[in-house]
Protein backbone atom coordinates (compact mmCIF):
# COMPACT_ATOMS: atom_id res chain seq x y z
CA UNK A 1 0.00 0.00 0.00
CA UNK A 2 1.26 3.53 -0.66
CA UNK A 3 2.76 5.19 2.41
CA UNK A 4 0.31 8.07 2.14
CA UNK A 5 -2.58 5.65 2.62
CA UNK A 6 -0.88 3.82 5.47
CA UNK A 7 -0.71 6.96 7.58
CA UNK A 8 -2.12 6.75 11.07
CA UNK A 9 -5.83 7.27 11.29
CA UNK A 10 -7.44 8.91 14.31
CA UNK A 11 -5.99 6.42 16.77
CA UNK A 12 -3.38 3.70 16.62
CA UNK A 13 -4.54 2.03 13.43
CA UNK A 14 -3.80 3.07 9.89
CA UNK A 15 -6.67 3.87 7.55
CA UNK A 16 -5.76 0.65 5.74
CA UNK A 17 -6.35 -1.45 8.87
CA UNK A 18 -9.54 0.43 9.73
CA UNK A 19 -10.92 -0.10 6.22
CA UNK A 20 -9.85 -3.76 6.24
CA UNK A 21 -11.70 -4.47 9.51
CA UNK A 22 -14.82 -2.62 8.35
CA UNK A 23 -14.76 -4.42 4.98
CA UNK A 24 -14.33 -7.80 6.67
CA UNK A 25 -17.29 -7.09 8.91
CA UNK A 26 -19.42 -6.19 5.90
CA UNK A 27 -18.34 -9.32 4.04
CA UNK A 28 -18.99 -11.48 7.12
CA UNK A 29 -22.53 -10.11 7.42
CA UNK A 30 -23.47 -10.10 3.73
CA UNK A 31 -21.68 -13.02 2.10
CA UNK A 32 -22.33 -16.75 2.12
CA UNK A 33 -21.36 -19.82 0.09
CA UNK A 34 -23.97 -18.83 -2.49
CA UNK A 35 -23.69 -15.03 -2.23
CA UNK A 36 -20.34 -13.33 -2.77
CA UNK A 37 -19.82 -9.61 -2.14
CA UNK A 38 -18.24 -7.40 -4.81
CA UNK A 39 -15.73 -4.60 -4.34
CA UNK A 40 -18.19 -1.99 -5.61
CA UNK A 41 -20.80 -3.07 -3.07
CA UNK A 42 -18.34 -2.94 -0.17
CA UNK A 43 -17.00 0.48 -1.20
CA UNK A 44 -20.47 1.91 -1.83
CA UNK A 45 -22.14 0.58 1.31
CA UNK A 46 -19.26 1.58 3.60
CA UNK A 47 -18.65 4.87 1.75
CA UNK A 48 -14.98 4.02 1.19
CA UNK A 49 -12.72 4.68 -1.83
CA UNK A 50 -13.28 1.94 -4.44
CA UNK A 51 -9.69 1.64 -5.70
CA UNK A 52 -8.28 1.52 -2.18
CA UNK A 53 -10.81 -1.11 -1.02
CA UNK A 54 -9.96 -3.22 -4.06
CA UNK A 55 -6.29 -3.25 -3.08
CA UNK A 56 -7.09 -4.04 0.55
CA UNK A 57 -9.43 -6.93 -0.32
CA UNK A 58 -6.95 -8.43 -2.78
CA UNK A 59 -4.26 -8.20 -0.10
CA UNK A 60 -6.56 -9.98 2.39
CA UNK A 61 -7.13 -12.75 -0.17
CA UNK A 62 -3.37 -13.13 -0.83
CA UNK A 63 -2.74 -13.37 2.91
CA UNK A 64 -5.47 -15.95 3.52
CA UNK A 65 -7.91 -13.88 5.57
CA UNK A 66 -10.74 -14.03 3.00
CA UNK A 67 -11.39 -15.83 -0.28
CA UNK A 68 -12.63 -14.68 -3.66
CA UNK A 69 -14.18 -16.09 -6.80
CA UNK A 70 -13.80 -14.45 -10.21
CA UNK A 71 -16.57 -14.15 -12.74
CA UNK A 72 -20.09 -12.76 -13.08
CA UNK A 73 -21.26 -14.31 -9.79
CA UNK A 74 -17.91 -13.84 -8.10
CA UNK A 75 -16.83 -11.68 -5.24
CA UNK A 76 -15.44 -11.98 -1.74
CA UNK A 77 -16.50 -14.23 1.11
CA UNK A 78 -15.19 -15.77 4.31
CA UNK A 79 -14.01 -19.33 3.82
CA UNK A 80 -13.55 -19.85 7.55
CA UNK A 81 -15.65 -18.82 10.56
CA UNK A 82 -15.53 -15.13 11.49
CA UNK A 83 -15.00 -16.31 15.07
CA UNK A 84 -11.50 -17.50 14.09
CA UNK A 85 -10.35 -14.12 12.72
CA UNK A 86 -9.13 -11.78 15.46
CA UNK A 87 -8.77 -8.07 14.91
CA UNK A 88 -5.05 -8.54 15.57
CA UNK A 89 -4.89 -11.08 12.71
CA UNK A 90 -6.16 -8.39 10.37
CA UNK A 91 -3.88 -5.64 11.67
CA UNK A 92 -0.84 -7.93 11.49
CA UNK A 93 -1.41 -8.91 7.86
CA UNK A 94 -2.10 -5.31 6.84
CA UNK A 95 0.45 -3.34 8.89
CA UNK A 96 2.59 -5.89 10.68
CA UNK A 97 2.73 -5.74 14.47
CA UNK A 98 4.16 -2.24 14.47
CA UNK A 99 0.87 -0.52 15.33
CA UNK A 100 1.19 -1.78 18.88
CA UNK A 101 4.82 -0.78 19.28
CA UNK A 102 4.62 2.83 18.11
CA UNK A 103 5.45 5.82 20.24
CA UNK A 104 2.52 8.02 21.25
CA UNK A 105 4.45 11.07 20.04
CA UNK A 106 5.72 9.38 16.88
CA UNK A 107 9.35 9.32 18.00
CA UNK A 108 11.40 6.57 16.33
CA UNK A 109 13.87 6.13 19.19
CA UNK A 110 11.27 5.84 21.97
CA UNK A 111 11.58 2.67 24.07
CA UNK A 112 11.43 1.46 27.66
CA UNK A 113 15.15 2.25 27.96
CA UNK A 114 14.84 5.60 26.16
CA UNK A 115 11.26 6.84 26.82
CA UNK A 116 9.54 9.92 25.47
CA UNK A 117 7.61 12.05 28.01
CA UNK A 118 4.36 10.22 27.16
CA UNK A 119 5.85 6.70 27.00
CA UNK A 120 4.50 5.13 30.20
CA UNK A 121 0.98 6.53 29.79
CA UNK A 122 0.77 5.61 26.11
CA UNK A 123 2.19 2.14 26.74
CA UNK A 124 -0.74 1.34 29.06
CA UNK A 125 -3.23 2.45 26.38
CA UNK A 126 -1.38 0.68 23.55
CA UNK A 127 -0.96 -2.61 25.46
CA UNK A 128 -4.60 -2.58 26.58
CA UNK A 129 -5.76 -2.09 23.01
CA UNK A 130 -3.46 -4.92 21.86
CA UNK A 131 -5.13 -7.23 24.42
CA UNK A 132 -8.57 -6.29 23.08
CA UNK A 133 -7.47 -6.85 19.47
CA UNK A 134 -6.01 -10.26 20.35
CA UNK A 135 -9.27 -11.28 22.05
CA UNK A 136 -12.02 -9.78 19.87
CA UNK A 137 -12.98 -11.40 16.57
CA UNK A 138 -14.76 -10.30 13.42
CA UNK A 139 -17.71 -12.40 14.67
CA UNK A 140 -17.81 -10.44 17.94
CA UNK A 141 -18.14 -7.18 16.01
CA UNK A 142 -20.65 -8.45 13.45
CA UNK A 143 -22.76 -9.93 16.24
CA UNK A 144 -23.03 -6.46 17.81
CA UNK A 145 -24.14 -4.98 14.46
CA UNK A 146 -26.63 -7.76 13.71
CA UNK A 147 -28.08 -7.48 17.22
CA UNK A 148 -28.63 -3.75 16.68
CA UNK A 149 -26.21 -2.73 19.45
CA UNK A 150 -23.70 -1.13 17.07
CA UNK A 151 -23.54 0.12 13.49
CA UNK A 152 -21.25 -0.41 10.54
CA UNK A 153 -22.70 1.99 7.98
CA UNK A 154 -24.80 5.10 8.01
CA UNK A 155 -27.43 3.00 6.27
CA UNK A 156 -29.73 0.50 7.94
CA UNK A 157 -28.31 -3.03 8.00
CA UNK A 158 -30.39 -5.38 5.86
CA UNK A 159 -29.37 -8.86 7.00
Tab-separated table of N, CA and C in Angstrom:
chain	number	residue	atom	x	y	z
A	1	UNK	N	0.842	-1.183	0.000
A	1	UNK	CA	0.000	0.000	0.000
A	1	UNK	C	0.892	1.254	0.000
A	2	UNK	N	0.466	2.301	-0.670
A	2	UNK	CA	1.258	3.530	-0.657
A	2	UNK	C	1.372	4.083	0.758
A	3	UNK	N	2.538	4.659	1.062
A	3	UNK	CA	2.765	5.189	2.406
A	3	UNK	C	1.722	6.224	2.795
A	4	UNK	N	1.302	7.038	1.839
A	4	UNK	CA	0.314	8.069	2.136
A	4	UNK	C	-0.959	7.450	2.698
A	5	UNK	N	-1.345	6.304	2.179
A	5	UNK	CA	-2.577	5.650	2.619
A	5	UNK	C	-2.388	4.840	3.884
A	6	UNK	N	-1.150	4.593	4.263
A	6	UNK	CA	-0.879	3.820	5.469
A	6	UNK	C	-0.719	4.733	6.681
A	7	UNK	N	-0.855	6.017	6.484
A	7	UNK	CA	-0.711	6.961	7.584
A	7	UNK	C	-1.671	6.613	8.703
A	8	UNK	N	-1.273	6.983	9.905
A	8	UNK	CA	-2.121	6.746	11.066
A	8	UNK	C	-3.473	7.409	10.872
A	9	UNK	N	-4.479	6.723	11.292
A	9	UNK	CA	-5.828	7.274	11.290
A	9	UNK	C	-5.986	8.074	12.581
A	10	UNK	N	-7.176	8.114	13.120
A	10	UNK	CA	-7.444	8.914	14.312
A	10	UNK	C	-6.759	8.343	15.556
A	11	UNK	N	-6.566	7.063	15.596
A	11	UNK	CA	-5.994	6.418	16.766
A	11	UNK	C	-4.712	5.704	16.404
A	12	UNK	N	-4.597	4.464	16.833
A	12	UNK	CA	-3.382	3.698	16.619
A	12	UNK	C	-3.347	3.001	15.273
A	13	UNK	N	-4.486	2.776	14.673
A	13	UNK	CA	-4.537	2.028	13.428
A	13	UNK	C	-4.362	2.934	12.220
A	14	UNK	N	-3.849	2.340	11.147
A	14	UNK	CA	-3.796	3.069	9.889
A	14	UNK	C	-5.182	3.030	9.252
A	15	UNK	N	-5.409	3.895	8.299
A	15	UNK	CA	-6.668	3.868	7.552
A	15	UNK	C	-6.820	2.508	6.880
A	16	UNK	N	-5.713	1.937	6.411
A	16	UNK	CA	-5.760	0.646	5.741
A	16	UNK	C	-6.319	-0.421	6.676
A	17	UNK	N	-5.839	-0.469	7.908
A	17	UNK	CA	-6.352	-1.455	8.874
A	17	UNK	C	-7.803	-1.168	9.234
A	18	UNK	N	-8.148	0.082	9.430
A	18	UNK	CA	-9.543	0.432	9.729
A	18	UNK	C	-10.465	-0.035	8.609
A	19	UNK	N	-10.097	0.281	7.368
A	19	UNK	CA	-10.921	-0.100	6.221
A	19	UNK	C	-10.984	-1.613	6.077
A	20	UNK	N	-9.876	-2.297	6.342
A	20	UNK	CA	-9.851	-3.765	6.239
A	20	UNK	C	-10.824	-4.387	7.244
A	21	UNK	N	-10.803	-3.921	8.478
A	21	UNK	CA	-11.701	-4.466	9.507
A	21	UNK	C	-13.155	-4.183	9.146
A	22	UNK	N	-13.448	-2.962	8.731
A	22	UNK	CA	-14.823	-2.625	8.352
A	22	UNK	C	-15.288	-3.448	7.158
A	23	UNK	N	-14.417	-3.629	6.167
A	23	UNK	CA	-14.755	-4.420	4.985
A	23	UNK	C	-14.995	-5.881	5.350
A	24	UNK	N	-14.149	-6.419	6.225
A	24	UNK	CA	-14.328	-7.803	6.671
A	24	UNK	C	-15.655	-7.983	7.391
A	25	UNK	N	-16.001	-7.014	8.211
A	25	UNK	CA	-17.285	-7.090	8.906
A	25	UNK	C	-18.433	-7.121	7.898
A	26	UNK	N	-18.367	-6.245	6.908
A	26	UNK	CA	-19.420	-6.190	5.895
A	26	UNK	C	-19.515	-7.517	5.154
A	27	UNK	N	-18.372	-8.050	4.753
A	27	UNK	CA	-18.341	-9.320	4.037
A	27	UNK	C	-18.882	-10.446	4.923
A	28	UNK	N	-18.509	-10.445	6.194
A	28	UNK	CA	-18.991	-11.484	7.115
A	28	UNK	C	-20.514	-11.441	7.248
A	29	UNK	N	-21.076	-10.256	7.264
A	29	UNK	CA	-22.529	-10.106	7.415
A	29	UNK	C	-23.265	-10.445	6.125
A	30	UNK	N	-22.719	-10.043	4.985
A	30	UNK	CA	-23.474	-10.098	3.734
A	30	UNK	C	-23.091	-11.207	2.754
A	31	UNK	N	-22.059	-11.972	3.044
A	31	UNK	CA	-21.684	-13.025	2.101
A	31	UNK	C	-22.042	-14.402	2.657
A	32	UNK	N	-22.081	-15.356	1.750
A	32	UNK	CA	-22.327	-16.751	2.119
A	32	UNK	C	-21.718	-17.617	1.023
A	33	UNK	N	-21.883	-18.928	1.130
A	33	UNK	CA	-21.362	-19.817	0.086
A	33	UNK	C	-22.011	-19.527	-1.259
A	34	UNK	N	-23.258	-19.087	-1.235
A	34	UNK	CA	-23.968	-18.827	-2.489
A	34	UNK	C	-24.009	-17.348	-2.863
A	35	UNK	N	-23.639	-16.466	-1.963
A	35	UNK	CA	-23.687	-15.030	-2.227
A	35	UNK	C	-22.340	-14.390	-1.917
A	36	UNK	N	-21.630	-13.992	-2.950
A	36	UNK	CA	-20.338	-13.327	-2.774
A	36	UNK	C	-20.569	-11.823	-2.835
A	37	UNK	N	-19.695	-11.060	-2.197
A	37	UNK	CA	-19.819	-9.609	-2.141
A	37	UNK	C	-18.754	-8.985	-3.032
A	38	UNK	N	-19.163	-8.064	-3.900
A	38	UNK	CA	-18.245	-7.402	-4.811
A	38	UNK	C	-17.582	-6.176	-4.197
A	39	UNK	N	-16.472	-5.772	-4.794
A	39	UNK	CA	-15.727	-4.596	-4.337
A	39	UNK	C	-16.603	-3.351	-4.377
A	40	UNK	N	-17.344	-3.183	-5.473
A	40	UNK	CA	-18.187	-1.986	-5.614
A	40	UNK	C	-19.225	-1.903	-4.506
A	41	UNK	N	-19.805	-3.043	-4.147
A	41	UNK	CA	-20.800	-3.071	-3.070
A	41	UNK	C	-20.171	-2.668	-1.746
A	42	UNK	N	-19.018	-3.250	-1.429
A	42	UNK	CA	-18.336	-2.936	-0.166
A	42	UNK	C	-18.019	-1.445	-0.109
A	43	UNK	N	-17.400	-0.941	-1.166
A	43	UNK	CA	-17.003	0.476	-1.198
A	43	UNK	C	-18.214	1.396	-1.091
A	44	UNK	N	-19.266	1.079	-1.829
A	44	UNK	CA	-20.465	1.911	-1.827
A	44	UNK	C	-21.170	1.896	-0.477
A	45	UNK	N	-21.407	0.707	0.055
A	45	UNK	CA	-22.143	0.583	1.309
A	45	UNK	C	-21.380	1.172	2.497
A	46	UNK	N	-20.057	1.061	2.481
A	46	UNK	CA	-19.256	1.585	3.597
A	46	UNK	C	-18.745	2.993	3.334
A	47	UNK	N	-19.073	3.528	2.150
A	47	UNK	CA	-18.645	4.872	1.753
A	47	UNK	C	-17.125	5.016	1.837
A	48	UNK	N	-16.435	4.054	1.199
A	48	UNK	CA	-14.981	4.020	1.187
A	48	UNK	C	-14.488	4.089	-0.255
A	49	UNK	N	-13.249	4.548	-0.471
A	49	UNK	CA	-12.716	4.685	-1.834
A	49	UNK	C	-12.576	3.329	-2.542
A	50	UNK	N	-13.216	3.194	-3.700
A	50	UNK	CA	-13.282	1.939	-4.442
A	50	UNK	C	-11.895	1.357	-4.738
A	51	UNK	N	-11.015	2.142	-5.315
A	51	UNK	CA	-9.694	1.640	-5.705
A	51	UNK	C	-8.923	1.131	-4.488
A	52	UNK	N	-8.984	1.873	-3.406
A	52	UNK	CA	-8.275	1.517	-2.176
A	52	UNK	C	-8.842	0.229	-1.582
A	53	UNK	N	-10.169	0.100	-1.558
A	53	UNK	CA	-10.812	-1.109	-1.020
A	53	UNK	C	-10.434	-2.313	-1.870
A	54	UNK	N	-10.373	-2.131	-3.178
A	54	UNK	CA	-9.960	-3.219	-4.058
A	54	UNK	C	-8.586	-3.745	-3.696
A	55	UNK	N	-7.650	-2.843	-3.461
A	55	UNK	CA	-6.287	-3.248	-3.084
A	55	UNK	C	-6.278	-3.965	-1.736
A	56	UNK	N	-7.031	-3.436	-0.788
A	56	UNK	CA	-7.086	-4.041	0.545
A	56	UNK	C	-7.673	-5.455	0.470
A	57	UNK	N	-8.779	-5.614	-0.237
A	57	UNK	CA	-9.429	-6.927	-0.320
A	57	UNK	C	-8.537	-7.940	-1.031
A	58	UNK	N	-7.866	-7.518	-2.092
A	58	UNK	CA	-6.945	-8.433	-2.781
A	58	UNK	C	-5.802	-8.835	-1.856
A	59	UNK	N	-5.324	-7.898	-1.060
A	59	UNK	CA	-4.257	-8.196	-0.096
A	59	UNK	C	-4.756	-9.206	0.949
A	60	UNK	N	-5.986	-9.044	1.416
A	60	UNK	CA	-6.556	-9.978	2.392
A	60	UNK	C	-6.726	-11.376	1.792
A	61	UNK	N	-7.035	-11.454	0.503
A	61	UNK	CA	-7.127	-12.752	-0.172
A	61	UNK	C	-5.741	-13.385	-0.244
A	62	UNK	N	-4.745	-12.616	-0.708
A	62	UNK	CA	-3.371	-13.134	-0.825
A	62	UNK	C	-2.841	-13.641	0.508
A	63	UNK	N	-3.252	-13.003	1.582
A	63	UNK	CA	-2.743	-13.367	2.909
A	63	UNK	C	-3.651	-14.348	3.648
A	64	UNK	N	-4.668	-14.870	2.967
A	64	UNK	CA	-5.474	-15.949	3.516
A	64	UNK	C	-6.537	-15.570	4.532
A	65	UNK	N	-6.878	-14.293	4.616
A	65	UNK	CA	-7.910	-13.876	5.570
A	65	UNK	C	-9.307	-14.102	4.987
A	66	UNK	N	-9.474	-13.802	3.694
A	66	UNK	CA	-10.743	-14.028	3.003
A	66	UNK	C	-10.460	-14.781	1.704
A	67	UNK	N	-11.523	-15.145	1.004
A	67	UNK	CA	-11.394	-15.828	-0.279
A	67	UNK	C	-12.182	-15.051	-1.329
A	68	UNK	N	-11.894	-15.335	-2.585
A	68	UNK	CA	-12.634	-14.683	-3.661
A	68	UNK	C	-12.843	-15.655	-4.810
A	69	UNK	N	-13.863	-15.340	-5.606
A	69	UNK	CA	-14.183	-16.094	-6.799
A	69	UNK	C	-14.322	-15.072	-7.914
A	70	UNK	N	-13.692	-15.350	-9.053
A	70	UNK	CA	-13.803	-14.448	-10.207
A	70	UNK	C	-15.041	-14.807	-11.010
A	71	UNK	N	-15.457	-13.878	-11.833
A	71	UNK	CA	-16.566	-14.148	-12.738
A	71	UNK	C	-17.814	-13.361	-12.406
A	72	UNK	N	-18.870	-13.556	-13.224
A	72	UNK	CA	-20.086	-12.758	-13.075
A	72	UNK	C	-20.784	-12.925	-11.726
A	73	UNK	N	-20.639	-14.089	-11.105
A	73	UNK	CA	-21.260	-14.309	-9.789
A	73	UNK	C	-20.185	-14.381	-8.709
A	74	UNK	N	-19.043	-13.794	-9.009
A	74	UNK	CA	-17.912	-13.837	-8.097
A	74	UNK	C	-17.976	-12.738	-7.063
A	75	UNK	N	-16.928	-12.679	-6.281
A	75	UNK	CA	-16.825	-11.680	-5.237
A	75	UNK	C	-16.049	-12.248	-4.068
A	76	UNK	N	-16.190	-11.614	-2.942
A	76	UNK	CA	-15.439	-11.978	-1.744
A	76	UNK	C	-16.352	-12.642	-0.722
A	77	UNK	N	-15.753	-13.532	0.068
A	77	UNK	CA	-16.500	-14.228	1.106
A	77	UNK	C	-15.509	-14.768	2.136
A	78	UNK	N	-16.020	-15.146	3.287
A	78	UNK	CA	-15.188	-15.772	4.312
A	78	UNK	C	-15.218	-17.271	4.066
A	79	UNK	N	-14.049	-17.874	3.997
A	79	UNK	CA	-14.007	-19.325	3.823
A	79	UNK	C	-13.657	-20.027	5.131
A	80	UNK	N	-13.711	-19.279	6.211
A	80	UNK	CA	-13.551	-19.846	7.552
A	80	UNK	C	-14.429	-19.022	8.492
A	81	UNK	N	-14.753	-19.547	9.656
A	81	UNK	CA	-15.645	-18.816	10.559
A	81	UNK	C	-15.074	-17.464	10.999
A	82	UNK	N	-15.943	-16.464	11.037
A	82	UNK	CA	-15.533	-15.130	11.487
A	82	UNK	C	-15.020	-15.166	12.924
A	83	UNK	N	-15.440	-16.172	13.676
A	83	UNK	CA	-15.000	-16.306	15.071
A	83	UNK	C	-13.531	-16.716	15.182
A	84	UNK	N	-12.914	-17.103	14.061
A	84	UNK	CA	-11.495	-17.497	14.086
A	84	UNK	C	-10.575	-16.382	13.605
A	85	UNK	N	-11.147	-15.242	13.237
A	85	UNK	CA	-10.353	-14.117	12.723
A	85	UNK	C	-10.342	-13.010	13.771
A	86	UNK	N	-9.212	-12.857	14.468
A	86	UNK	CA	-9.128	-11.777	15.459
A	86	UNK	C	-8.811	-10.457	14.757
A	87	UNK	N	-9.109	-9.391	15.442
A	87	UNK	CA	-8.766	-8.073	14.907
A	87	UNK	C	-7.253	-7.957	14.746
A	88	UNK	N	-6.506	-8.582	15.660
A	88	UNK	CA	-5.049	-8.542	15.572
A	88	UNK	C	-4.567	-9.286	14.331
A	89	UNK	N	-5.240	-10.383	13.947
A	89	UNK	CA	-4.887	-11.082	12.713
A	89	UNK	C	-4.929	-10.117	11.535
A	90	UNK	N	-5.975	-9.327	11.477
A	90	UNK	CA	-6.161	-8.387	10.368
A	90	UNK	C	-5.083	-7.303	10.404
A	91	UNK	N	-4.882	-6.708	11.554
A	91	UNK	CA	-3.881	-5.639	11.672
A	91	UNK	C	-2.490	-6.163	11.329
A	92	UNK	N	-2.173	-7.363	11.784
A	92	UNK	CA	-0.843	-7.932	11.488
A	92	UNK	C	-0.618	-8.146	10.000
A	93	UNK	N	-1.623	-8.665	9.287
A	93	UNK	CA	-1.407	-8.907	7.859
A	93	UNK	C	-1.389	-7.612	7.060
A	94	UNK	N	-2.062	-6.595	7.551
A	94	UNK	CA	-2.097	-5.311	6.839
A	94	UNK	C	-0.877	-4.454	7.181
A	95	UNK	N	-0.588	-4.288	8.451
A	95	UNK	CA	0.447	-3.342	8.888
A	95	UNK	C	1.620	-3.980	9.618
A	96	UNK	N	1.574	-5.281	9.834
A	96	UNK	CA	2.589	-5.894	10.683
A	96	UNK	C	2.216	-5.615	12.131
A	97	UNK	N	3.033	-5.964	13.054
A	97	UNK	CA	2.734	-5.743	14.467
A	97	UNK	C	3.152	-4.381	14.971
A	98	UNK	N	3.608	-3.525	14.070
A	98	UNK	CA	4.162	-2.236	14.475
A	98	UNK	C	3.152	-1.285	15.110
A	99	UNK	N	1.874	-1.433	14.779
A	99	UNK	CA	0.870	-0.519	15.325
A	99	UNK	C	0.869	-0.529	16.842
A	100	UNK	N	1.235	-1.661	17.426
A	100	UNK	CA	1.195	-1.784	18.880
A	100	UNK	C	2.575	-1.651	19.506
A	101	UNK	N	3.484	-1.062	18.762
A	101	UNK	CA	4.820	-0.780	19.278
A	101	UNK	C	5.177	0.696	19.124
A	102	UNK	N	4.325	1.431	18.420
A	102	UNK	CA	4.617	2.828	18.108
A	102	UNK	C	4.631	3.716	19.343
A	103	UNK	N	5.391	4.782	19.213
A	103	UNK	CA	5.454	5.823	20.240
A	103	UNK	C	4.222	6.714	20.119
A	104	UNK	N	3.678	7.134	21.234
A	104	UNK	CA	2.518	8.025	21.247
A	104	UNK	C	2.796	9.392	20.673
A	105	UNK	N	4.060	9.790	20.625
A	105	UNK	CA	4.446	11.068	20.042
A	105	UNK	C	5.101	10.896	18.670
A	106	UNK	N	5.163	9.641	18.206
A	106	UNK	CA	5.722	9.381	16.884
A	106	UNK	C	7.240	9.411	16.820
A	107	UNK	N	7.882	9.277	17.966
A	107	UNK	CA	9.350	9.323	17.997
A	107	UNK	C	9.911	7.927	17.697
A	108	UNK	N	10.844	7.853	16.760
A	108	UNK	CA	11.396	6.566	16.332
A	108	UNK	C	12.270	5.914	17.395
A	109	UNK	N	12.929	6.683	18.214
A	109	UNK	CA	13.866	6.133	19.189
A	109	UNK	C	13.242	5.838	20.549
A	110	UNK	N	11.949	6.059	20.682
A	110	UNK	CA	11.271	5.843	21.965
A	110	UNK	C	11.257	4.357	22.319
A	111	UNK	N	11.589	4.051	23.579
A	111	UNK	CA	11.582	2.671	24.069
A	111	UNK	C	11.519	2.699	25.589
A	112	UNK	N	11.416	1.518	26.197
A	112	UNK	CA	11.433	1.457	27.658
A	112	UNK	C	12.745	2.027	28.204
A	113	UNK	N	13.839	1.771	27.504
A	113	UNK	CA	15.151	2.248	27.955
A	113	UNK	C	15.364	3.723	27.628
A	114	UNK	N	14.680	4.216	26.614
A	114	UNK	CA	14.843	5.604	26.159
A	114	UNK	C	13.444	6.187	25.892
A	115	UNK	N	12.669	6.452	26.978
A	115	UNK	CA	11.264	6.838	26.818
A	115	UNK	C	11.050	8.313	26.475
A	116	UNK	N	9.991	8.554	25.696
A	116	UNK	CA	9.536	9.921	25.469
A	116	UNK	C	8.737	10.340	26.710
A	117	UNK	N	8.358	11.606	26.826
A	117	UNK	CA	7.614	12.053	28.012
A	117	UNK	C	6.242	11.394	28.181
A	118	UNK	N	5.688	10.829	27.114
A	118	UNK	CA	4.364	10.225	27.160
A	118	UNK	C	4.437	8.689	27.194
A	119	UNK	N	5.632	8.130	27.179
A	119	UNK	CA	5.848	6.696	26.995
A	119	UNK	C	5.044	5.818	27.955
A	120	UNK	N	5.164	6.025	29.238
A	120	UNK	CA	4.504	5.135	30.203
A	120	UNK	C	2.984	5.196	30.091
A	121	UNK	N	2.433	6.388	29.925
A	121	UNK	CA	0.978	6.525	29.786
A	121	UNK	C	0.488	5.881	28.501
A	122	UNK	N	1.189	6.143	27.404
A	122	UNK	CA	0.769	5.607	26.111
A	122	UNK	C	0.930	4.089	26.062
A	123	UNK	N	1.941	3.578	26.712
A	123	UNK	CA	2.191	2.138	26.738
A	123	UNK	C	1.001	1.398	27.359
A	124	UNK	N	0.428	1.951	28.413
A	124	UNK	CA	-0.737	1.342	29.060
A	124	UNK	C	-1.909	1.276	28.072
A	125	UNK	N	-2.157	2.377	27.376
A	125	UNK	CA	-3.231	2.447	26.382
A	125	UNK	C	-2.964	1.471	25.239
A	126	UNK	N	-1.773	1.512	24.691
A	126	UNK	CA	-1.383	0.676	23.552
A	126	UNK	C	-1.467	-0.813	23.896
A	127	UNK	N	-0.941	-1.199	25.061
A	127	UNK	CA	-0.960	-2.606	25.461
A	127	UNK	C	-2.385	-3.095	25.756
A	128	UNK	N	-3.198	-2.216	26.324
A	128	UNK	CA	-4.598	-2.576	26.578
A	128	UNK	C	-5.351	-2.802	25.271
A	129	UNK	N	-5.113	-1.943	24.301
A	129	UNK	CA	-5.758	-2.091	23.006
A	129	UNK	C	-5.275	-3.361	22.309
A	130	UNK	N	-4.007	-3.684	22.443
A	130	UNK	CA	-3.465	-4.923	21.862
A	130	UNK	C	-4.167	-6.138	22.467
A	131	UNK	N	-4.416	-6.110	23.773
A	131	UNK	CA	-5.127	-7.227	24.422
A	131	UNK	C	-6.538	-7.374	23.843
A	132	UNK	N	-7.221	-6.263	23.657
A	132	UNK	CA	-8.567	-6.289	23.082
A	132	UNK	C	-8.519	-6.853	21.661
A	133	UNK	N	-7.573	-6.405	20.855
A	133	UNK	CA	-7.474	-6.849	19.468
A	133	UNK	C	-7.076	-8.319	19.363
A	134	UNK	N	-6.358	-8.832	20.338
A	134	UNK	CA	-6.011	-10.260	20.354
A	134	UNK	C	-7.198	-11.118	20.768
A	135	UNK	N	-8.120	-10.540	21.522
A	135	UNK	CA	-9.267	-11.282	22.054
A	135	UNK	C	-10.498	-11.188	21.150
A	136	UNK	N	-10.792	-10.005	20.647
A	136	UNK	CA	-12.024	-9.781	19.869
A	136	UNK	C	-11.880	-10.286	18.442
A	137	UNK	N	-12.985	-10.844	17.920
A	137	UNK	CA	-12.983	-11.397	16.570
A	137	UNK	C	-13.935	-10.613	15.659
A	138	UNK	N	-13.825	-10.896	14.370
A	138	UNK	CA	-14.764	-10.303	13.416
A	138	UNK	C	-16.194	-10.715	13.792
A	139	UNK	N	-16.376	-11.949	14.240
A	139	UNK	CA	-17.706	-12.404	14.669
A	139	UNK	C	-18.234	-11.568	15.827
A	140	UNK	N	-17.375	-11.264	16.795
A	140	UNK	CA	-17.806	-10.444	17.935
A	140	UNK	C	-18.391	-9.118	17.453
A	141	UNK	N	-17.710	-8.493	16.500
A	141	UNK	CA	-18.144	-7.183	16.013
A	141	UNK	C	-19.408	-7.298	15.168
A	142	UNK	N	-19.457	-8.305	14.295
A	142	UNK	CA	-20.653	-8.446	13.454
A	142	UNK	C	-21.870	-8.817	14.293
A	143	UNK	N	-21.651	-9.578	15.351
A	143	UNK	CA	-22.763	-9.928	16.244
A	143	UNK	C	-23.374	-8.657	16.846
A	144	UNK	N	-22.539	-7.725	17.236
A	144	UNK	CA	-23.030	-6.456	17.807
A	144	UNK	C	-23.864	-5.684	16.782
A	145	UNK	N	-23.411	-5.679	15.527
A	145	UNK	CA	-24.137	-4.984	14.464
A	145	UNK	C	-25.464	-5.689	14.189
A	146	UNK	N	-25.404	-7.005	14.026
A	146	UNK	CA	-26.626	-7.764	13.710
A	146	UNK	C	-27.650	-7.713	14.843
A	147	UNK	N	-27.177	-7.573	16.075
A	147	UNK	CA	-28.084	-7.481	17.223
A	147	UNK	C	-28.647	-6.069	17.388
A	148	UNK	N	-28.142	-5.130	16.596
A	148	UNK	CA	-28.627	-3.753	16.679
A	148	UNK	C	-27.980	-2.933	17.781
A	149	UNK	N	-26.902	-3.437	18.372
A	149	UNK	CA	-26.214	-2.727	19.449
A	149	UNK	C	-25.128	-1.790	18.937
A	150	UNK	N	-24.756	-1.947	17.664
A	150	UNK	CA	-23.701	-1.126	17.066
A	150	UNK	C	-24.017	-0.970	15.586
A	151	UNK	N	-23.300	-0.074	14.913
A	151	UNK	CA	-23.543	0.125	13.494
A	151	UNK	C	-22.245	0.014	12.716
A	152	UNK	N	-22.389	-0.290	11.431
A	152	UNK	CA	-21.251	-0.406	10.538
A	152	UNK	C	-21.311	0.638	9.432
A	153	UNK	N	-22.518	1.005	9.044
A	153	UNK	CA	-22.700	1.991	7.981
A	153	UNK	C	-23.688	3.044	8.467
A	154	UNK	N	-23.792	4.083	7.697
A	154	UNK	CA	-24.801	5.103	8.006
A	154	UNK	C	-26.167	4.664	7.530
A	155	UNK	N	-26.187	3.543	6.787
A	155	UNK	CA	-27.432	2.999	6.268
A	155	UNK	C	-27.921	1.902	7.203
A	156	UNK	N	-29.192	1.607	7.134
A	156	UNK	CA	-29.732	0.503	7.941
A	156	UNK	C	-29.139	-0.806	7.436
A	157	UNK	N	-28.839	-1.722	8.364
A	157	UNK	CA	-28.309	-3.029	7.999
A	157	UNK	C	-29.464	-3.914	7.581
A	158	UNK	N	-29.366	-4.469	6.370
A	158	UNK	CA	-30.395	-5.383	5.865
A	158	UNK	C	-29.810	-6.780	5.845
A	159	UNK	N	-29.937	-7.500	6.934
A	159	UNK	CA	-29.367	-8.859	6.998
A	159	UNK	C	-30.427	-9.870	6.703
